[in-house]
PDB file of C-alpha atoms in Angstrom:
ATOM      1  CA  MET T   1       1.839   2.187 106.462  1.00  0.00           C
ATOM      2  CA  ALA T   2       2.804   5.874 106.693  1.00  0.00           C
ATOM      3  CA  ILE T   3       4.141   7.556 103.589  1.00  0.00           C
ATOM      4  CA  GLY T   4       7.851   8.299 103.865  1.00  0.00           C
ATOM      5  CA  THR T   5       9.931  11.285 102.867  1.00  0.00           C
ATOM      6  CA  LEU T   6      12.982  11.476 100.652  1.00  0.00           C
ATOM      7  CA  THR T   7      15.713  14.085 100.487  1.00  0.00           C
ATOM      8  CA  ALA T   8      16.215  15.747  97.131  1.00  0.00           C
ATOM      9  CA  ARG T   9      19.288  13.606  96.403  1.00  0.00           C
ATOM     10  CA  GLU T  10      17.451  10.390  97.351  1.00  0.00           C
ATOM     11  CA  ALA T  11      14.529  11.439  95.138  1.00  0.00           C
ATOM     12  CA  GLN T  12      16.891  12.209  92.269  1.00  0.00           C
ATOM     13  CA  ALA T  13      18.352   8.693  92.500  1.00  0.00           C
ATOM     14  CA  ARG T  14      14.891   7.075  92.566  1.00  0.00           C
ATOM     15  CA  ILE T  15      13.755   9.173  89.597  1.00  0.00           C
ATOM     16  CA  ALA T  16      16.839   8.051  87.666  1.00  0.00           C
ATOM     17  CA  ALA T  17      15.831   4.460  88.513  1.00  0.00           C
ATOM     18  CA  GLY T  18      12.308   4.963  87.117  1.00  0.00           C
ATOM     19  CA  ALA T  19      10.199   6.536  89.886  1.00  0.00           C
ATOM     20  CA  LYS T  20       7.612   9.100  88.756  1.00  0.00           C
ATOM     21  CA  LEU T  21       7.823  12.611  90.237  1.00  0.00           C
ATOM     22  CA  ILE T  22       4.436  14.289  90.561  1.00  0.00           C
ATOM     23  CA  ASP T  23       4.015  18.006  91.231  1.00  0.00           C
ATOM     24  CA  VAL T  24       0.754  18.588  93.161  1.00  0.00           C
ATOM     25  CA  ARG T  25       0.880  22.405  92.960  1.00  0.00           C
ATOM     26  CA  ASP T  26      -1.469  24.469  90.822  1.00  0.00           C
ATOM     27  CA  ALA T  27      -0.769  24.913  87.119  1.00  0.00           C
ATOM     28  CA  ASP T  28       0.304  28.564  87.492  1.00  0.00           C
ATOM     29  CA  GLU T  29       2.968  27.569  90.037  1.00  0.00           C
ATOM     30  CA  TYR T  30       4.183  24.718  87.819  1.00  0.00           C
ATOM     31  CA  LEU T  31       4.389  26.903  84.707  1.00  0.00           C
ATOM     32  CA  ARG T  32       6.467  29.523  86.513  1.00  0.00           C
ATOM     33  CA  GLU T  33       8.965  26.937  87.838  1.00  0.00           C
ATOM     34  CA  HIS T  34       9.119  23.155  88.069  1.00  0.00           C
ATOM     35  CA  ILE T  35      11.515  20.246  88.399  1.00  0.00           C
ATOM     36  CA  PRO T  36      12.395  18.989  84.894  1.00  0.00           C
ATOM     37  CA  GLN T  37      11.215  15.404  85.480  1.00  0.00           C
ATOM     38  CA  ALA T  38       7.992  16.390  87.282  1.00  0.00           C
ATOM     39  CA  ALA T  39       4.541  15.752  85.863  1.00  0.00           C
ATOM     40  CA  LEU T  40       1.755  18.116  86.878  1.00  0.00           C
ATOM     41  CA  ALA T  41      -1.204  16.656  88.771  1.00  0.00           C
ATOM     42  CA  PRO T  42      -2.736  19.363  91.006  1.00  0.00           C
ATOM     43  CA  LEU T  43      -3.920  18.147  94.399  1.00  0.00           C
ATOM     44  CA  PRO T  44      -7.628  18.955  93.787  1.00  0.00           C
ATOM     45  CA  THR T  45      -7.513  16.991  90.512  1.00  0.00           C
ATOM     46  CA  LEU T  46      -5.878  14.011  92.212  1.00  0.00           C
ATOM     47  CA  GLU T  47      -8.469  14.049  94.966  1.00  0.00           C
ATOM     48  CA  GLN T  48     -11.342  14.248  92.488  1.00  0.00           C
ATOM     49  CA  HIS T  49     -10.157  11.960  89.662  1.00  0.00           C
ATOM     50  CA  GLY T  50      -7.302   9.910  91.116  1.00  0.00           C
ATOM     51  CA  LEU T  51      -3.927   9.357  89.506  1.00  0.00           C
ATOM     52  CA  PRO T  52      -3.991   9.470  85.687  1.00  0.00           C
ATOM     53  CA  VAL T  53      -2.971   6.210  84.024  1.00  0.00           C
ATOM     54  CA  GLN T  54       0.099   7.763  82.364  1.00  0.00           C
ATOM     55  CA  LEU T  55       1.472   8.761  85.787  1.00  0.00           C
ATOM     56  CA  ARG T  56       1.125   5.355  87.436  1.00  0.00           C
ATOM     57  CA  SER T  57       4.324   3.629  88.396  1.00  0.00           C
ATOM     58  CA  GLU T  58       5.700   1.215  90.970  1.00  0.00           C
ATOM     59  CA  GLN T  59       7.307   4.147  92.752  1.00  0.00           C
ATOM     60  CA  ILE T  60       5.819   7.641  93.017  1.00  0.00           C
ATOM     61  CA  ILE T  61       7.265  10.768  94.607  1.00  0.00           C
ATOM     62  CA  PHE T  62       4.938  13.683  95.317  1.00  0.00           C
ATOM     63  CA  HIS T  63       6.105  17.259  95.810  1.00  0.00           C
ATOM     64  CA  CYS T  64       4.744  20.773  96.312  1.00  0.00           C
ATOM     65  CA  GLN T  65       6.409  24.141  96.962  1.00  0.00           C
ATOM     66  CA  SER T  66       7.774  23.682 100.489  1.00  0.00           C
ATOM     67  CA  GLY T  67       6.584  20.224 101.532  1.00  0.00           C
ATOM     68  CA  LYS T  68       3.689  21.452 103.699  1.00  0.00           C
ATOM     69  CA  ARG T  69       0.909  20.728 101.198  1.00  0.00           C
ATOM     70  CA  THR T  70       2.113  17.182 100.650  1.00  0.00           C
ATOM     71  CA  GLN T  71       2.646  16.590 104.386  1.00  0.00           C
ATOM     72  CA  ASN T  72      -0.857  17.862 105.175  1.00  0.00           C
ATOM     73  CA  ASN T  73      -2.332  15.529 102.546  1.00  0.00           C
ATOM     74  CA  ALA T  74       0.018  12.571 102.986  1.00  0.00           C
ATOM     75  CA  ALA T  75      -2.695   9.998 103.728  1.00  0.00           C
ATOM     76  CA  ARG T  76      -4.708  11.055 100.653  1.00  0.00           C
ATOM     77  CA  LEU T  77      -1.642  10.996  98.421  1.00  0.00           C
ATOM     78  CA  GLU T  78      -0.687   7.557  99.664  1.00  0.00           C
ATOM     79  CA  ALA T  79      -4.209   6.326  98.877  1.00  0.00           C
ATOM     80  CA  VAL T  80      -4.099   7.896  95.395  1.00  0.00           C
ATOM     81  CA  ALA T  81      -0.753   6.204  94.661  1.00  0.00           C
ATOM     82  CA  ALA T  82      -1.790   2.739  95.902  1.00  0.00           C
ATOM     83  CA  PRO T  83      -0.662   0.078  95.225  1.00  0.00           C
ATOM     84  CA  ALA T  84       2.558   1.872  94.299  1.00  0.00           C
ATOM     85  CA  GLU T  85       5.208   2.715  96.838  1.00  0.00           C
ATOM     86  CA  ALA T  86       4.882   6.459  97.553  1.00  0.00           C
ATOM     87  CA  TRP T  87       7.092   9.138  99.083  1.00  0.00           C
ATOM     88  CA  LEU T  88       7.052  12.863  99.659  1.00  0.00           C
ATOM     89  CA  LEU T  89       9.921  15.079  98.549  1.00  0.00           C
ATOM     90  CA  GLU T  90      11.284  16.672 101.715  1.00  0.00           C
ATOM     91  CA  GLY T  91      11.062  20.457 101.441  1.00  0.00           C
ATOM     92  CA  GLY T  92       9.289  20.316  98.070  1.00  0.00           C
ATOM     93  CA  ILE T  93      10.754  22.199  95.129  1.00  0.00           C
ATOM     94  CA  GLU T  94      12.474  24.552  97.597  1.00  0.00           C
ATOM     95  CA  GLY T  95      14.311  21.560  99.113  1.00  0.00           C
ATOM     96  CA  TRP T  96      15.231  20.441  95.596  1.00  0.00           C
ATOM     97  CA  LYS T  97      16.701  23.869  94.783  1.00  0.00           C
ATOM     98  CA  ASN T  98      18.475  24.078  98.159  1.00  0.00           C
ATOM     99  CA  ALA T  99      20.228  20.814  97.275  1.00  0.00           C
ATOM    100  CA  GLY T 100      21.578  22.556  94.167  1.00  0.00           C
ATOM    101  CA  LEU T 101      19.445  20.551  91.750  1.00  0.00           C
ATOM    102  CA  PRO T 102      18.087  22.149  88.557  1.00  0.00           C
ATOM    103  CA  THR T 103      14.632  23.495  87.872  1.00  0.00           C
ATOM    104  CA  VAL T 104      12.966  24.803  84.736  1.00  0.00           C
ATOM    105  CA  GLU T 105      12.008  28.441  85.275  1.00  0.00           C
ATOM    106  CA  ASP T 106       9.927  30.560  82.925  1.00  0.00           C
ATOM    107  CA  LYS T 107       9.932  34.158  84.146  1.00  0.00           C
ATOM    108  CA  SER T 108       7.708  35.149  81.226  1.00  0.00           C
ATOM    109  CA  GLN T 109       4.878  33.323  83.017  1.00  0.00           C
ATOM    110  CA  PRO T 110       2.911  35.400  85.521  1.00  0.00           C
ATOM    111  CA  LEU T 111       3.528  35.042  89.220  1.00  0.00           C
ATOM    112  CA  PRO T 112       1.381  32.360  90.858  1.00  0.00           C
ATOM    113  CA  LEU T 113      -2.093  33.730  91.579  1.00  0.00           C
ATOM    114  CA  MET T 114      -1.747  33.411  95.361  1.00  0.00           C
ATOM    115  CA  ARG T 115       1.391  35.565  95.308  1.00  0.00           C
ATOM    116  CA  GLN T 116      -0.466  38.147  93.225  1.00  0.00           C
ATOM    117  CA  VAL T 117      -3.268  38.181  95.821  1.00  0.00           C
ATOM    118  CA  GLN T 118      -0.716  38.637  98.622  1.00  0.00           C
ATOM    119  CA  ILE T 119       0.957  41.534  96.793  1.00  0.00           C
ATOM    120  CA  ALA T 120      -2.362  43.224  95.956  1.00  0.00           C
ATOM    121  CA  ALA T 121      -3.857  42.764  99.443  1.00  0.00           C
ATOM    122  CA  GLY T 122      -0.679  43.934 101.139  1.00  0.00           C
ATOM    123  CA  GLY T 123      -0.358  46.919  98.816  1.00  0.00           C
ATOM    124  CA  LEU T 124      -3.970  47.999  99.287  1.00  0.00           C
ATOM    125  CA  THR T 125      -3.759  47.599 103.067  1.00  0.00           C
ATOM    126  CA  LEU T 126      -0.531  49.608 103.213  1.00  0.00           C
ATOM    127  CA  ALA T 127      -2.012  52.299 100.936  1.00  0.00           C
ATOM    128  CA  GLY T 128      -5.096  52.538 103.155  1.00  0.00           C
ATOM    129  CA  VAL T 129      -2.983  53.023 106.275  1.00  0.00           C
ATOM    130  CA  VAL T 130      -0.598  55.556 104.701  1.00  0.00           C
ATOM    131  CA  LEU T 131      -3.410  57.533 103.086  1.00  0.00           C
ATOM    132  CA  GLY T 132      -5.449  57.302 106.288  1.00  0.00           C
ATOM    133  CA  TYR T 133      -2.666  58.927 108.290  1.00  0.00           C
ATOM    134  CA  THR T 134      -1.637  61.500 105.687  1.00  0.00           C
ATOM    135  CA  LEU T 135      -4.825  62.548 103.859  1.00  0.00           C
ATOM    136  CA  SER T 136      -8.069  61.438 105.431  1.00  0.00           C
ATOM    137  CA  SER T 137      -9.074  58.891 108.041  1.00  0.00           C
ATOM    138  CA  GLY T 138     -11.672  57.611 105.567  1.00  0.00           C
ATOM    139  CA  PHE T 139      -8.889  55.738 103.754  1.00  0.00           C
ATOM    140  CA  PHE T 140      -8.606  53.380 106.750  1.00  0.00           C
ATOM    141  CA  LEU T 141     -11.802  51.839 105.402  1.00  0.00           C
ATOM    142  CA  LEU T 142      -9.776  50.517 102.449  1.00  0.00           C
ATOM    143  CA  SER T 143      -7.597  48.499 104.830  1.00  0.00           C
ATOM    144  CA  GLY T 144     -10.696  47.291 106.672  1.00  0.00           C
ATOM    145  CA  PHE T 145     -12.337  46.267 103.396  1.00  0.00           C
ATOM    146  CA  VAL T 146      -9.282  44.276 102.306  1.00  0.00           C
ATOM    147  CA  GLY T 147      -9.055  42.616 105.733  1.00  0.00           C
ATOM    148  CA  ALA T 148     -12.736  41.674 105.622  1.00  0.00           C
ATOM    149  CA  GLY T 149     -12.249  40.221 102.136  1.00  0.00           C
ATOM    150  CA  LEU T 150      -9.356  38.076 103.355  1.00  0.00           C
ATOM    151  CA  VAL T 151     -11.384  36.806 106.323  1.00  0.00           C
ATOM    152  CA  PHE T 152     -14.285  36.005 103.980  1.00  0.00           C
ATOM    153  CA  ALA T 153     -11.926  34.168 101.602  1.00  0.00           C
ATOM    154  CA  GLY T 154     -10.486  32.152 104.472  1.00  0.00           C
ATOM    155  CA  LEU T 155     -13.906  31.169 105.784  1.00  0.00           C
ATOM    156  CA  THR T 156     -15.586  30.353 102.478  1.00  0.00           C
ATOM    157  CA  GLY T 157     -12.778  29.423 100.094  1.00  0.00           C
ATOM    158  CA  PHE T 158     -14.018  32.095  97.645  1.00  0.00           C
ATOM    159  CA  CYS T 159     -11.533  34.883  96.945  1.00  0.00           C
ATOM    160  CA  GLY T 160     -12.953  37.671  94.833  1.00  0.00           C
ATOM    161  CA  MET T 161      -9.548  39.288  94.476  1.00  0.00           C
ATOM    162  CA  ALA T 162      -8.083  36.053  93.076  1.00  0.00           C
ATOM    163  CA  ARG T 163     -10.970  35.778  90.606  1.00  0.00           C
ATOM    164  CA  LEU T 164     -10.417  39.381  89.507  1.00  0.00           C
ATOM    165  CA  LEU T 165      -6.633  38.994  89.195  1.00  0.00           C
ATOM    166  CA  ASP T 166      -7.084  35.768  87.233  1.00  0.00           C
ATOM    167  CA  LYS T 167      -8.920  37.758  84.539  1.00  0.00           C
ATOM    168  CA  MET T 168      -6.159  40.351  84.160  1.00  0.00           C
ATOM    169  CA  PRO T 169      -4.333  40.435  80.806  1.00  0.00           C
ATOM    170  CA  TRP T 170      -0.950  39.435  82.265  1.00  0.00           C
ATOM    171  CA  ASN T 171      -2.478  36.129  83.422  1.00  0.00           C
ATOM    172  CA  ARG T 172      -3.608  35.112  79.936  1.00  0.00           C
ATOM    173  CA  ARG T 173      -0.276  33.588  78.874  1.00  0.00           C
ATOM    174  CA  ALA T 174      -0.271  30.644  81.271  1.00  0.00           C
ATOM    175  CA  HIS T 175      -1.379  27.320  79.828  1.00  0.00           C
ATOM    176  CA  ALA T 176      -1.214  24.101  81.803  1.00  0.00           C
ATOM    177  CA  PRO T 177       0.493  21.122  80.195  1.00  0.00           C
ATOM    178  CA  GLU T 178      -1.828  18.339  79.154  1.00  0.00           C
TER     179      GLU T 178
END
């Protein structure tokens, strides 16, 4: 049986009736903003350890940021939830917000690490191009270096920039809920 999807309003009604809402995003994303009733269970943790006992229910709704992560892993999520009835929140937390439903936002938490990588990589690439045109063509190597790093990260799953940014002082405040 294929896992179904629910609109934000349908999910809200099921949650009110006792369904568990599970956020499969990473802890840094959850800490920055989450749906009030959502419990955190990152996708890699679910895949490795299964659904924690305290999150088991007869009805489970999974969500991510935009719905793509849950859609791409629907079969795995359905297996993790079994024997419970499982759904995906259509549009993820973005769909929830677009329906005018509340979220808990903590702007004192750092931006999610992936967004920090995107900002840093984009900024360095742009700087390399601008400096390459205005000062010295040697600065184009900076853009090439960043591009090579992104290709390497995509191929191997190891992102040196993410590891470096994760150690920065502004990322020390985030603590995942237990």
